[in-house]
Amino acid sequence: MPNRVPVSEQVKEDPTGLSGDSEKMLTSLNDHFVVFDHNWRYIYVNDAAARVLGLPKEQLMGNVIWELFPEAIGNQFYQELHRARDEGEDIVSEHYYQPWDAWFENRIYVLPDSISVLSIDITARKKAVTQENTERKEVEERLQVIHQVSEAVNRAEEVEQIYELALSGLERVFHVSRASIMLADQQGVMHFQAWRGLSSTYRERADGQSPRSIDEANPLPVLISDVSKADLGDQKQAILDEGIQAMGFIPLVEQKRLLGKFMLYYSQPHEFSEAEVQWAQTIARHVAHALQRKQEEVRLQTYTQTLEALNHVQLSLAAELDLEKLLQMVTDVSTKLSGAQFGAFFYNLTEEGANAYTLYALAGTPHEDFADFHMPRATALFAPTFRGEGVVRLADVTKDPRYGKNAPYFGLPPDHLPIRSYLAVPVVSREDEVIGGLFFGHSHPGVFTEQVEQLVSGIASQSAIMIENARLYAQLKEREVALRELNATLEQRVEKRTAELQRSNHELDQFAYVASHDLKAPLRAIHHLASWIAQDANEFLPGPSQEHLSKLLGRVRRMETLLDDMLAYSRASRQRHPAEEVAVAELVADVIEMIAPPHGFTVRILGKLPVIWAERSPLETVFRNLIGNAIKHHHRPAEGNVEIRAQEQEHFVEFTVKDDGPGIDPGFHQRIFEMFQTLQPRDLVEGSGVGLAIVKKSIESRGGTVQVESSRGEGALFRFTWPKRAASQMEEK
């Protein structure tokens, strides 16, 4: 204020008071102006100061300020007045006076005989600045929360974590106590996934409903500032009953695809600011990206699990040669993997008559549900499957023009299981023979996807191979039975029976080879596909997905080893090798050199090992498995020991292979010689579980015996006998 300096000059000239124009000016001021002598007595007070101080001028003039207002002693104003008087310098400062909840700008002028103070009320200005700072701080805090939420949802490992972080962030940013996240199903209908503060009644009424649609081609936020004034149709009353007065629909969009939306609910009408909309869309982008990422991870995990399931199915099918059990296994597995409520395998009986089919296997429902129904005919709907023309997949079979055209029911028979989704896959052999068909149903429409169709088609192709193998195996078993009968009743036909048996064994070898070869073909395809995925996308996959892919490749290799061992097992008792003189000590030394025990592991021969007339290859296989297992399963591979001894009997040699490893619980002594049995998970110790089965079969097929002596923690001793002299070829015959 330019007039204050002249006032000070006049005060200097007349320290006891003012007169003239200066007096009039100070009296008319809205700001407070007082003058003290150096003993802090009031010598001038203008009208504005008297009003603020709450005392008439007569009571103020001549009295000491600190006696009238003792509560001010020691405060900032007190200290600045004394400093100005003591130092003789003018002071300008801002001062908050708590009793009045007011801010003042104090201008203190020091005169020779007095001190004048001009106090300007700046409360409004200070509150405006405080409000501005508060709003700016609130915006900064909200932006910080948005940043934290964005980072957190991108790091989240589970979908539920994303939901929880998103809802917490929405509450903190928008100061709401109610919010929800809804995602669209395959039909585009929105369903609640997570929520805060919503009653179960409201969720049931609002689930699958939307008071306003979001255009999928251009999804924009839908903001309803006052529900009572909005046209929300039948949903309006449900919203008001929940106490919702305003709401916002914020779309969750990733790669131009609408995933769902999150909802904000207000208990009072609320006008959404432009900043709030931008904040909401920012959170939505990060939540949508995180959800899409998790969905992709789930899809990859599901794909990996499906491949593992298929590997297991292939292994199980390869081991099962009973046709009835095989078809039931195929039906059970394909029904589960397809997501069908029930599935059936109908066998083609074309050899017995035209258009004849029988229900061979059923899954998902008891056979009694189909007991009263006729077997299917080659109608327009079934014919493409039974003729092997291709897959029939229908989202809703009741809407297909081929449905309901045949008497007597013109549709499903009474009491038949309800069917809307329909999938039928022909099972065709390598010679294009239609073996039958896999049929699946579900009471809801749109269940079977293209991916499901491809999955079941793959199972059907593998099933056809296994069914052919089972048929071949059954034929071979029949031939073996016939040969045994001939051997018991027709000695004169020994030569012919022997030739047939050799041919049968050859065919069985062929069967084992074909089975192994046919199973390895899809395994190689799976290995190539997984390797391509690893090469093309490994750097983009999250850590868990890379681990799943690595496990998949390892298990494919494990299955290849297992198939080789199965082939060796199938030949262990039937394949004979020329007998020769075998120095067992040299054979064992060769085995040890081939195995190459780890440094520090000792394999010793105690005593003398004999020289026998034997088949070298199977005896070598036995030692290789026993010594190799002792090394592989040893808990101290850097200091383990294996001891090999022999004791000659009349017609056999008894060998022992003893180790100081972890031992084998007596409860497992029989199981370890069975197929596919391991004492440790295959992910910890690599093995097919077939080695000891091959040992047992090789020894017993040559008239020997094998057993194990062991307790947990005391090592293991394997004892087996081997003939001193191999039987002649005529004796084997």
XYZ file of C-alpha atoms in Angstrom:
733
model
C 0.000 0.000 0.000
C 1.639 3.258 -1.086
C 0.031 5.348 1.710
C 1.701 3.457 4.550
C 5.124 5.104 4.223
C 3.664 8.613 4.524
C 1.683 7.460 7.564
C 4.896 6.266 9.155
C 6.514 9.588 8.420
C 3.656 11.412 10.088
C 3.860 9.115 13.064
C 7.534 9.955 13.385
C 6.636 13.634 13.465
C 3.808 13.127 15.979
C 4.345 9.894 17.930
C 1.384 10.505 20.269
C -1.246 10.680 17.539
C -2.157 11.680 14.018
C -4.130 14.571 12.623
C -5.407 15.938 9.404
C -5.737 13.835 6.266
C -3.614 11.004 7.719
C -6.001 10.669 10.670
C -8.990 10.463 8.352
C -7.274 7.951 6.087
C -6.240 5.614 8.934
C -9.666 5.848 10.552
C -11.345 4.798 7.295
C -8.988 1.850 6.705
C -10.409 -1.681 6.840
C -6.939 -2.862 7.909
C -5.894 -2.652 11.556
C -3.505 0.120 12.540
C -2.147 0.755 16.031
C 0.741 2.730 17.552
C 2.602 1.825 20.763
C 5.143 3.723 22.775
C 8.298 1.867 23.683
C 6.647 0.653 26.873
C 3.940 -1.073 24.773
C 1.151 1.362 25.664
C -1.430 2.045 22.991
C -1.091 5.662 21.839
C -3.250 5.232 18.694
C -5.895 2.713 17.583
C -7.992 3.055 14.428
C -11.638 1.907 14.277
C -10.864 -1.375 12.426
C -8.289 -2.379 15.080
C -10.713 -1.613 17.915
C -13.385 -3.788 16.316
C -11.012 -6.716 15.924
C -9.549 -6.335 19.433
C -13.083 -6.231 20.843
C -12.507 -3.247 23.136
C -13.409 0.439 22.790
C -10.601 2.825 22.062
C -10.927 4.413 25.512
C -10.006 1.105 27.174
C -7.121 0.514 24.822
C -5.472 3.936 24.823
C -2.715 4.272 27.433
C -2.837 0.619 28.464
C -0.129 -1.976 27.903
C -1.004 -4.538 25.230
C 0.406 -7.478 27.206
C -1.738 -6.630 30.225
C -4.859 -6.452 28.090
C -3.975 -9.577 26.073
C -1.676 -11.743 28.201
C -2.376 -14.797 26.005
C -0.259 -13.158 23.280
C 2.892 -13.094 25.413
C 5.553 -15.251 23.798
C 3.836 -15.765 20.468
C 5.299 -14.847 17.103
C 3.798 -11.311 17.136
C 5.211 -10.706 20.622
C 8.679 -11.816 19.581
C 8.697 -9.769 16.361
C 7.580 -6.575 18.152
C 10.402 -6.907 20.681
C 12.954 -7.733 18.007
C 11.920 -4.687 15.944
C 12.170 -2.385 19.021
C 15.470 -3.844 20.218
C 17.134 -3.873 16.801
C 15.522 -0.652 15.560
C 14.543 -2.221 12.236
C 11.212 -2.404 10.396
C 9.789 -5.942 10.000
C 7.219 -7.409 7.611
C 5.925 -10.924 8.463
C 2.930 -13.247 8.310
C 1.421 -14.464 11.537
C -1.381 -16.943 12.426
C -3.391 -15.981 15.500
C -5.093 -19.147 16.766
C -7.716 -17.575 19.096
C -9.203 -15.785 16.076
C -8.329 -18.526 13.543
C -6.962 -15.769 11.331
C -3.834 -14.907 9.364
C -2.309 -11.411 9.374
C 0.448 -9.707 7.467
C 2.116 -7.467 10.067
C 4.134 -4.447 8.986
C 6.058 -3.088 11.967
C 7.605 0.411 11.687
C 10.067 1.551 14.379
C 10.043 5.280 15.227
C 12.199 7.096 17.756
C 9.472 7.273 20.389
C 6.903 4.770 19.121
C 6.211 1.594 17.150
C 3.378 1.509 14.589
C 1.828 -1.721 13.340
C -0.302 -2.152 10.216
C -2.043 -5.591 10.261
C -3.668 -6.807 7.060
C -6.098 -9.742 7.307
C -4.838 -12.308 4.718
C -6.932 -15.254 5.958
C -8.879 -15.615 2.694
C -5.704 -15.632 0.623
C -3.986 -18.162 2.888
C -7.001 -20.482 2.867
C -7.148 -20.296 -0.922
C -3.487 -21.261 -1.131
C -4.031 -24.029 1.436
C -7.016 -25.320 -0.525
C -5.006 -25.267 -3.732
C -2.138 -27.132 -2.050
C -4.578 -29.662 -0.569
C -6.179 -30.309 -3.946
C -2.786 -30.592 -5.621
C -1.605 -33.008 -2.921
C -4.787 -35.063 -3.304
C -4.256 -35.275 -7.071
C -0.630 -36.299 -6.523
C -1.722 -38.957 -4.012
C -4.332 -40.284 -6.437
C -1.813 -40.429 -9.245
C 0.608 -42.224 -6.940
C -2.099 -44.762 -6.047
C -2.855 -45.271 -9.756
C 0.847 -45.859 -10.402
C 1.089 -48.317 -7.492
C -2.038 -50.180 -8.608
C -0.772 -50.335 -12.191
C 2.558 -51.815 -11.136
C 0.951 -54.207 -8.643
C -1.627 -55.700 -11.041
C 1.086 -56.246 -13.633
C 3.114 -58.210 -11.068
C 0.131 -60.184 -9.725
C 0.424 -63.958 -10.038
C -3.270 -64.822 -9.593
C -6.443 -63.357 -11.077
C -7.884 -62.928 -7.571
C -4.912 -60.702 -6.691
C -5.666 -58.502 -9.712
C -9.292 -58.168 -8.592
C -8.312 -57.287 -5.022
C -5.672 -54.733 -6.051
C -7.978 -53.102 -8.595
C -10.896 -52.761 -6.142
C -8.623 -51.353 -3.428
C -7.192 -48.846 -5.906
C -10.656 -47.759 -7.048
C -11.735 -47.160 -3.462
C -8.649 -45.071 -2.693
C -8.694 -43.028 -5.894
C -12.421 -42.319 -6.124
C -13.279 -42.395 -2.405
C -16.055 -44.918 -2.917
C -16.971 -47.814 -0.633
C -18.624 -49.849 -3.395
C -17.111 -51.126 -6.626
C -17.178 -54.260 -8.756
C -15.477 -55.989 -11.678
C -17.542 -57.813 -14.320
C -16.193 -59.952 -17.178
C -17.932 -61.115 -20.342
C -18.538 -64.796 -21.030
C -18.364 -66.426 -24.478
C -21.805 -65.049 -25.327
C -20.779 -61.524 -24.281
C -22.898 -61.513 -21.099
C -21.349 -59.688 -18.139
C -21.006 -61.522 -14.816
C -19.686 -60.381 -11.422
C -16.148 -61.582 -10.680
C -15.282 -59.426 -7.655
C -17.032 -56.726 -5.653
C -17.002 -54.530 -2.558
C -20.041 -53.403 -0.587
C -22.775 -54.975 -2.780
C -25.542 -57.133 -1.336
C -26.123 -60.663 -2.638
C -29.671 -59.643 -3.586
C -28.435 -56.863 -5.844
C -25.763 -59.059 -7.419
C -28.313 -61.750 -8.247
C -30.651 -59.175 -9.828
C -27.906 -57.339 -11.718
C -25.752 -60.292 -12.850
C -26.004 -60.733 -16.606
C -27.863 -57.418 -16.878
C -26.623 -54.000 -17.896
C -28.702 -50.824 -17.591
C -26.727 -49.353 -20.470
C -24.805 -51.239 -23.133
C -21.185 -50.633 -24.092
C -20.552 -50.674 -27.821
C -17.934 -53.374 -28.377
C -16.578 -51.649 -31.476
C -15.953 -48.404 -29.607
C -16.358 -49.001 -25.857
C -16.520 -45.713 -23.972
C -17.253 -45.015 -20.299
C -20.940 -44.700 -19.414
C -21.456 -42.219 -16.578
C -24.754 -41.831 -14.735
C -24.544 -38.833 -12.416
C -28.094 -39.188 -11.032
C -29.792 -42.587 -11.174
C -33.175 -41.133 -10.249
C -33.190 -39.028 -13.431
C -31.794 -41.722 -15.786
C -33.758 -44.094 -18.005
C -32.488 -47.473 -16.782
C -35.499 -49.646 -17.551
C -36.313 -52.562 -15.266
C -32.967 -52.288 -13.502
C -33.576 -48.805 -12.138
C -35.554 -49.877 -9.077
C -33.005 -52.568 -8.156
C -30.245 -49.945 -8.310
C -32.185 -47.475 -6.160
C -33.100 -50.207 -3.654
C -29.367 -50.816 -3.217
C -28.934 -47.145 -2.284
C -27.015 -46.292 -5.432
C -27.528 -42.713 -6.636
C -24.738 -42.459 -9.206
C -22.639 -45.003 -11.083
C -19.967 -45.318 -13.726
C -19.316 -48.106 -16.251
C -15.613 -48.171 -17.218
C -14.789 -50.663 -20.032
C -11.856 -53.078 -19.756
C -10.358 -53.203 -23.244
C -7.205 -54.977 -24.424
C -6.103 -55.125 -28.070
C -9.446 -53.693 -29.199
C -11.319 -56.520 -27.463
C -13.852 -55.850 -24.709
C -13.042 -58.093 -21.731
C -15.546 -56.608 -19.295
C -15.942 -53.499 -17.148
C -15.534 -52.204 -13.655
C -18.267 -50.311 -11.858
C -18.167 -47.384 -9.449
C -21.149 -46.781 -7.162
C -21.981 -43.573 -5.241
C -24.546 -43.112 -2.474
C -25.219 -39.522 -3.625
C -25.554 -37.959 -7.082
C -22.053 -37.386 -8.451
C -20.790 -35.397 -11.403
C -17.772 -37.169 -12.894
C -14.921 -34.794 -13.653
C -12.755 -35.150 -16.718
C -9.816 -36.010 -14.478
C -11.780 -38.812 -12.780
C -12.676 -40.314 -16.149
C -9.021 -40.221 -17.204
C -7.942 -41.838 -13.916
C -10.566 -44.551 -14.302
C -9.514 -45.297 -17.875
C -5.859 -45.487 -16.817
C -6.629 -48.057 -14.138
C -8.879 -49.921 -16.594
C -6.091 -50.187 -19.184
C -3.680 -51.728 -16.703
C -6.291 -54.078 -15.218
C -7.371 -55.206 -18.709
C -3.749 -55.813 -19.706
C -3.111 -57.852 -16.539
C -6.296 -59.897 -17.006
C -5.455 -60.578 -20.651
C -1.959 -61.653 -19.612
C -3.363 -64.051 -17.009
C -5.882 -65.436 -19.500
C -3.066 -66.124 -21.950
C -1.051 -67.803 -19.202
C -4.065 -69.941 -18.242
C -4.594 -70.873 -21.885
C -0.936 -71.867 -22.237
C -1.057 -73.805 -18.976
C -4.250 -75.547 -20.099
C -2.602 -76.360 -23.421
C 0.435 -77.779 -21.616
C -1.740 -79.818 -19.279
C -3.702 -81.080 -22.266
C -0.496 -82.207 -23.963
C 0.612 -83.932 -20.780
C -2.797 -85.596 -20.538
C -2.481 -86.737 -24.144
C 0.966 -88.129 -23.411
C -0.462 -90.017 -20.462
C -3.345 -91.235 -22.613
C -0.977 -92.466 -25.299
C 1.120 -94.307 -22.723
C -1.963 -95.841 -21.101
C -3.422 -96.836 -24.457
C -0.140 -98.400 -25.500
C -0.061 -100.509 -22.346
C -3.698 -101.619 -22.662
C -4.360 -104.425 -25.127
C -7.803 -105.467 -23.907
C -10.184 -104.031 -26.503
C -13.108 -103.478 -24.117
C -10.947 -101.720 -21.521
C -9.245 -99.731 -24.259
C -12.503 -98.366 -25.684
C -13.790 -97.488 -22.211
C -10.547 -95.657 -21.443
C -10.765 -93.698 -24.708
C -14.379 -92.708 -23.990
C -13.649 -91.662 -20.397
C -10.623 -89.538 -21.274
C -12.121 -87.818 -24.319
C -15.341 -87.038 -22.419
C -13.354 -85.397 -19.631
C -11.046 -83.395 -21.908
C -13.902 -82.214 -24.140
C -15.969 -80.868 -21.250
C -18.968 -82.991 -22.281
C -21.592 -84.074 -19.781
C -21.587 -87.539 -21.339
C -19.853 -89.382 -24.143
C -20.258 -92.691 -25.969
C -18.341 -94.937 -28.329
C -20.498 -96.749 -30.888
C -18.853 -99.699 -32.593
C -19.429 -100.301 -36.302
C -20.735 -103.823 -36.890
C -20.750 -103.686 -40.688
C -19.341 -107.199 -40.844
C -22.548 -108.547 -39.306
C -24.927 -106.518 -41.463
C -25.484 -103.143 -43.023
C -26.011 -100.115 -40.759
C -25.499 -102.078 -37.537
C -23.994 -100.260 -34.564
C -23.658 -101.093 -30.889
C -22.962 -99.005 -27.779
C -19.556 -100.252 -26.671
C -18.536 -97.680 -24.037
C -20.288 -94.887 -22.127
C -18.957 -92.110 -19.862
C -20.673 -89.512 -17.688
C -23.874 -91.501 -17.192
C -24.750 -95.130 -16.352
C -25.534 -97.645 -19.104
C -29.070 -97.929 -17.729
C -29.857 -94.497 -19.166
C -29.505 -95.979 -22.674
C -30.800 -99.482 -21.975
C -34.326 -98.826 -23.285
C -33.272 -97.003 -26.465
C -32.625 -98.511 -29.876
C -29.145 -98.305 -31.299
C -28.584 -95.369 -33.676
C -29.249 -95.656 -37.380
C -27.427 -94.051 -40.265
C -29.772 -91.065 -40.327
C -28.855 -87.747 -41.906
C -27.332 -86.596 -38.616
C -25.420 -89.813 -37.764
C -24.456 -90.974 -41.265
C -21.460 -88.618 -41.792
C -19.835 -90.066 -38.649
C -20.500 -93.744 -39.350
C -19.358 -93.333 -42.966
C -16.172 -91.586 -41.811
C -16.927 -88.436 -43.816
C -15.773 -86.030 -41.121
C -16.476 -84.374 -37.765
C -19.929 -82.986 -36.956
C -19.859 -80.173 -34.388
C -23.071 -78.270 -33.605
C -23.520 -75.428 -31.116
C -27.218 -76.362 -30.871
C -28.279 -79.638 -32.459
C -31.972 -78.789 -32.070
C -31.535 -75.955 -34.576
C -29.793 -78.106 -37.205
C -32.028 -78.816 -40.271
C -31.191 -82.554 -40.045
C -32.564 -82.789 -36.507
C -36.041 -84.226 -35.809
C -36.713 -85.606 -39.271
C -37.028 -89.314 -38.443
C -39.877 -91.352 -36.997
C -40.987 -92.409 -34.500
C -39.805 -89.611 -32.167
C -38.801 -86.859 -34.607
C -36.125 -85.801 -32.173
C -34.931 -87.207 -28.869
C -36.902 -90.102 -27.351
C -38.769 -89.429 -24.100
C -36.528 -89.577 -20.996
C -33.389 -89.246 -23.149
C -30.569 -87.170 -21.720
C -30.995 -83.539 -22.887
C -28.657 -82.535 -25.709
C -27.981 -79.075 -27.114
C -24.229 -79.092 -27.840
C -23.300 -82.013 -30.099
C -19.953 -83.394 -31.255
C -19.384 -86.565 -33.268
C -15.933 -87.763 -34.421
C -15.382 -90.852 -36.599
C -12.690 -93.353 -35.596
C -10.972 -94.479 -38.826
C -8.115 -96.955 -39.206
C -4.985 -96.457 -41.300
C -6.652 -98.580 -43.984
C -9.668 -96.182 -43.991
C -11.884 -98.665 -42.180
C -14.529 -96.877 -40.097
C -14.172 -98.610 -36.729
C -16.905 -96.565 -35.071
C -17.568 -93.098 -33.708
C -17.123 -90.995 -30.574
C -20.264 -89.013 -29.668
C -20.500 -86.249 -27.044
C -23.364 -84.181 -25.674
C -24.094 -81.319 -23.298
C -27.361 -79.783 -22.137
C -26.065 -76.232 -22.753
C -25.432 -74.795 -26.224
C -22.037 -73.670 -27.528
C -19.897 -75.889 -25.285
C -17.665 -77.567 -27.879
C -15.101 -75.227 -29.426
C -12.856 -75.693 -32.426
C -9.985 -76.473 -30.046
C -12.059 -79.246 -28.434
C -12.827 -80.639 -31.912
C -9.113 -80.780 -32.764
C -8.296 -82.365 -29.406
C -10.897 -85.137 -29.711
C -9.972 -85.713 -33.360
C -6.373 -86.330 -32.256
C -7.539 -88.791 -29.590
C -9.712 -90.547 -32.180
C -6.727 -90.939 -34.533
C -4.551 -92.410 -31.791
C -7.430 -94.611 -30.636
C -7.761 -96.086 -34.114
C -4.104 -97.161 -34.017
C -4.460 -98.636 -30.552
C -7.659 -100.489 -31.522
C -5.871 -102.001 -34.495
C -3.016 -103.015 -32.228
C -5.446 -104.530 -29.729
C -7.096 -106.472 -32.531
C -3.703 -107.705 -33.719
C -2.779 -108.637 -30.189
C -6.040 -110.531 -29.756
C -5.391 -112.388 -32.976
C -1.909 -113.254 -31.832
C -3.224 -114.468 -28.487
C -5.723 -116.641 -30.294
C -2.932 -118.129 -32.372
C -0.884 -118.810 -29.250
C -3.844 -120.632 -27.710
C -4.291 -122.680 -30.871
C -0.598 -123.550 -30.875
C -0.742 -124.690 -27.265
C -3.693 -126.931 -28.075
C -1.857 -128.423 -31.025
C 1.195 -129.051 -28.866
C -0.910 -130.931 -26.296
C -2.834 -133.127 -28.762
C -0.813 -133.446 -31.954
C 2.807 -134.341 -31.366
C 3.121 -135.320 -35.014
C 2.581 -131.702 -35.979
C 5.415 -130.357 -33.797
C 7.358 -129.078 -36.756
C 4.345 -127.211 -38.138
C 3.490 -125.816 -34.687
C 7.071 -124.632 -34.203
C 7.014 -122.782 -37.500
C 3.726 -121.116 -36.599
C 5.064 -120.178 -33.167
C 8.133 -118.604 -34.705
C 5.932 -116.720 -37.119
C 3.694 -115.681 -34.232
C 6.689 -114.439 -32.237
C 7.886 -112.561 -35.268
C 4.460 -110.947 -35.631
C 4.485 -110.085 -31.927
C 7.888 -108.461 -32.402
C 6.424 -106.591 -35.342
C 3.511 -105.567 -33.160
C 5.827 -104.245 -30.450
C 7.901 -102.403 -33.045
C 4.832 -100.938 -34.787
C 3.302 -99.904 -31.462
C 6.544 -98.208 -30.411
C 7.007 -96.593 -33.833
C 3.412 -95.328 -34.058
C 3.609 -93.846 -30.580
C 6.938 -92.158 -31.261
C 5.590 -90.385 -34.348
C 3.180 -88.100 -32.425
C 5.799 -87.696 -29.682
C 8.245 -86.348 -32.246
C 5.557 -83.978 -33.512
C 4.885 -82.768 -29.962
C 8.646 -82.351 -29.370
C 9.050 -80.338 -32.588
C 6.016 -78.156 -31.777
C 7.181 -77.454 -28.239
C 10.718 -76.719 -29.482
C 9.340 -74.262 -32.059
C 7.312 -72.531 -29.356
C 10.414 -72.287 -27.171
C 12.475 -70.861 -30.047
C 9.830 -68.379 -31.249
C 8.221 -67.179 -28.021
C 10.422 -68.162 -25.084
C 11.539 -64.594 -24.388
C 7.921 -63.419 -24.288
C 6.697 -66.174 -21.945
C 6.551 -65.565 -18.173
C 8.716 -67.692 -15.920
C 6.037 -70.252 -14.956
C 5.166 -70.812 -18.622
C 8.836 -71.347 -19.533
C 9.051 -73.908 -16.736
C 5.924 -75.690 -18.041
C 7.415 -75.812 -21.536
C 10.694 -77.205 -20.203
C 8.821 -79.887 -18.262
C 6.867 -80.777 -21.392
C 10.061 -81.338 -23.410
C 11.574 -83.420 -20.610
C 8.524 -85.614 -20.373
C 8.446 -86.171 -24.115
C 12.041 -87.426 -23.905
C 11.069 -89.567 -20.927
C 8.234 -91.153 -22.927
C 10.594 -91.957 -25.808
C 12.906 -93.736 -23.347
C 9.937 -95.512 -21.851
C 8.803 -96.763 -25.263
C 12.298 -98.127 -25.954
C 12.256 -99.898 -22.584
C 8.793 -101.290 -23.301
C 10.080 -102.706 -26.575
C 13.054 -104.249 -24.746
C 10.691 -105.680 -22.122
C 8.464 -107.255 -24.762
C 11.501 -109.027 -26.225
C 13.215 -109.966 -22.965
C 11.699 -113.435 -22.647
C 11.327 -114.347 -26.316
C 14.437 -113.189 -28.060
C 17.353 -115.635 -27.812
C 21.023 -114.983 -28.541
C 23.738 -117.459 -29.511
C 25.393 -119.038 -26.481
C 29.118 -118.417 -26.055
C 31.853 -118.682 -23.497
C 31.482 -115.701 -21.171
C 34.131 -114.605 -18.676
C 31.819 -112.883 -16.211
C 34.615 -110.806 -14.649
C 35.433 -109.296 -18.054
C 31.731 -108.742 -18.778
C 31.268 -106.891 -15.472
C 34.364 -104.791 -16.144
C 32.945 -103.816 -19.551
C 29.627 -102.850 -17.910
C 31.388 -100.706 -15.303
C 33.406 -98.944 -17.995
C 30.238 -98.308 -20.026
C 28.309 -96.936 -17.035
C 31.259 -94.717 -15.975
C 30.475 -94.277 -12.226
C 30.961 -90.769 -10.816
C 34.292 -89.834 -9.271
C 34.607 -91.370 -5.824
C 32.048 -94.124 -6.423
C 33.580 -97.627 -6.127
C 32.418 -100.831 -7.843
C 34.413 -103.872 -6.628
C 34.475 -107.553 -7.500
C 35.034 -109.665 -4.394
C 36.419 -113.095 -5.021
C 36.505 -114.865 -8.364
C 33.761 -114.649 -10.983
C 33.284 -117.819 -13.102
C 33.473 -118.488 -16.835
C 30.140 -119.888 -18.118
C 28.478 -120.938 -21.379
C 25.680 -118.318 -21.695
C 23.895 -115.688 -23.766
C 26.123 -112.671 -23.252
C 23.684 -109.843 -24.146
C 20.856 -110.558 -21.630
C 23.360 -111.251 -18.812
C 25.042 -107.934 -19.603
C 21.604 -106.228 -19.514
C 20.961 -107.663 -16.031
C 24.292 -106.419 -14.609
C 23.930 -103.046 -16.343
C 20.509 -102.448 -14.766
C 21.490 -103.624 -11.262
C 24.785 -101.697 -11.115
C 23.285 -98.656 -12.846
C 20.354 -98.542 -10.390
C 22.722 -98.789 -7.418
C 24.621 -95.736 -8.688
C 21.593 -93.743 -9.861
C 19.620 -94.100 -6.619
C 22.568 -93.716 -4.228
C 22.161 -90.863 -1.747
C 25.964 -90.337 -1.573
C 27.151 -90.690 -5.180
C 30.602 -89.298 -4.420
C 31.463 -92.043 -1.922
C 29.155 -94.988 -2.643
C 30.198 -98.631 -2.920
C 28.926 -101.614 -4.898
C 30.219 -105.176 -4.281
C 29.753 -108.080 -6.703
C 30.179 -111.729 -5.680
C 29.460 -115.137 -7.207
C 28.884 -118.610 -5.765
C 28.664 -121.686 -8.006
C 25.855 -124.211 -7.542
C 25.167 -127.500 -9.370
C 23.513 -126.086 -12.472
C 23.469 -122.356 -11.699
C 25.701 -119.565 -10.532
C 24.322 -117.321 -7.778
C 25.381 -113.690 -8.228
C 24.923 -110.889 -5.652
C 25.082 -107.139 -6.287
C 25.245 -105.259 -2.991
C 25.308 -101.491 -2.402
C 25.436 -99.194 0.645
C 22.741 -96.847 -0.616
C 19.490 -95.656 1.062
C 17.935 -99.137 1.001
C 14.451 -100.278 -0.012
C 11.493 -100.588 2.338
C 10.359 -104.261 2.530
C 6.894 -103.138 1.482
C 8.270 -102.357 -1.987
C 10.325 -105.534 -2.566
C 7.757 -107.019 -4.939
C 6.594 -103.783 -6.553
C 10.039 -102.772 -7.805
C 10.008 -105.688 -10.266
C 6.717 -104.551 -11.790
C 6.313 -102.325 -14.848
C 6.479 -98.530 -14.428
C 7.408 -98.669 -10.724
C 9.882 -96.148 -9.298
C 10.727 -95.345 -5.665
C 11.367 -91.665 -6.340
C 9.520 -89.137 -8.544
C 10.771 -89.221 -12.123
C 11.438 -85.476 -11.915
C 14.083 -86.210 -9.207
C 15.625 -89.410 -10.588
C 15.244 -90.008 -14.287
C 13.994 -93.510 -15.085
C 11.251 -95.363 -16.894
C 10.400 -97.823 -14.131
C 10.935 -100.754 -16.523
C 14.577 -101.721 -15.825
C 13.985 -104.186 -12.960
C 11.003 -105.651 -14.814
C 13.378 -106.429 -17.709
C 15.869 -107.938 -15.202
C 13.211 -110.191 -13.701
C 11.840 -111.257 -17.081
C 15.333 -111.936 -18.526
C 16.359 -114.070 -15.520
C 13.147 -116.026 -15.030
C 12.741 -116.764 -18.755
C 16.096 -118.625 -18.520
C 15.123 -120.637 -15.478
C 16.742 -118.408 -12.852
C 15.383 -116.499 -9.872
C 15.868 -112.975 -8.550
C 15.117 -111.398 -5.180
C 16.091 -108.376 -3.112
C 17.221 -108.208 0.514
C 17.073 -104.723 1.998
C 15.755 -102.447 4.698
C 15.472 -98.675 4.674
C 18.816 -97.048 5.386
C 20.821 -100.315 5.172
C 21.626 -100.601 1.487
C 20.267 -103.254 -0.878
C 21.438 -106.730 -1.997
C 20.092 -108.211 -5.226
C 20.543 -111.996 -5.490
C 19.935 -113.817 -8.789
C 20.798 -117.166 -10.364
C 21.904 -117.760 -13.949
C 22.354 -121.149 -15.668
C 25.947 -122.339 -16.054
C 25.168 -123.638 -19.528
C 22.547 -122.207 -21.862
C 19.930 -124.646 -23.167
C 20.404 -125.867 -26.751
C 18.148 -124.593 -29.460
C 16.368 -127.944 -29.627
C 15.742 -127.879 -25.869
C 14.292 -124.368 -26.167
C 12.015 -125.579 -28.908
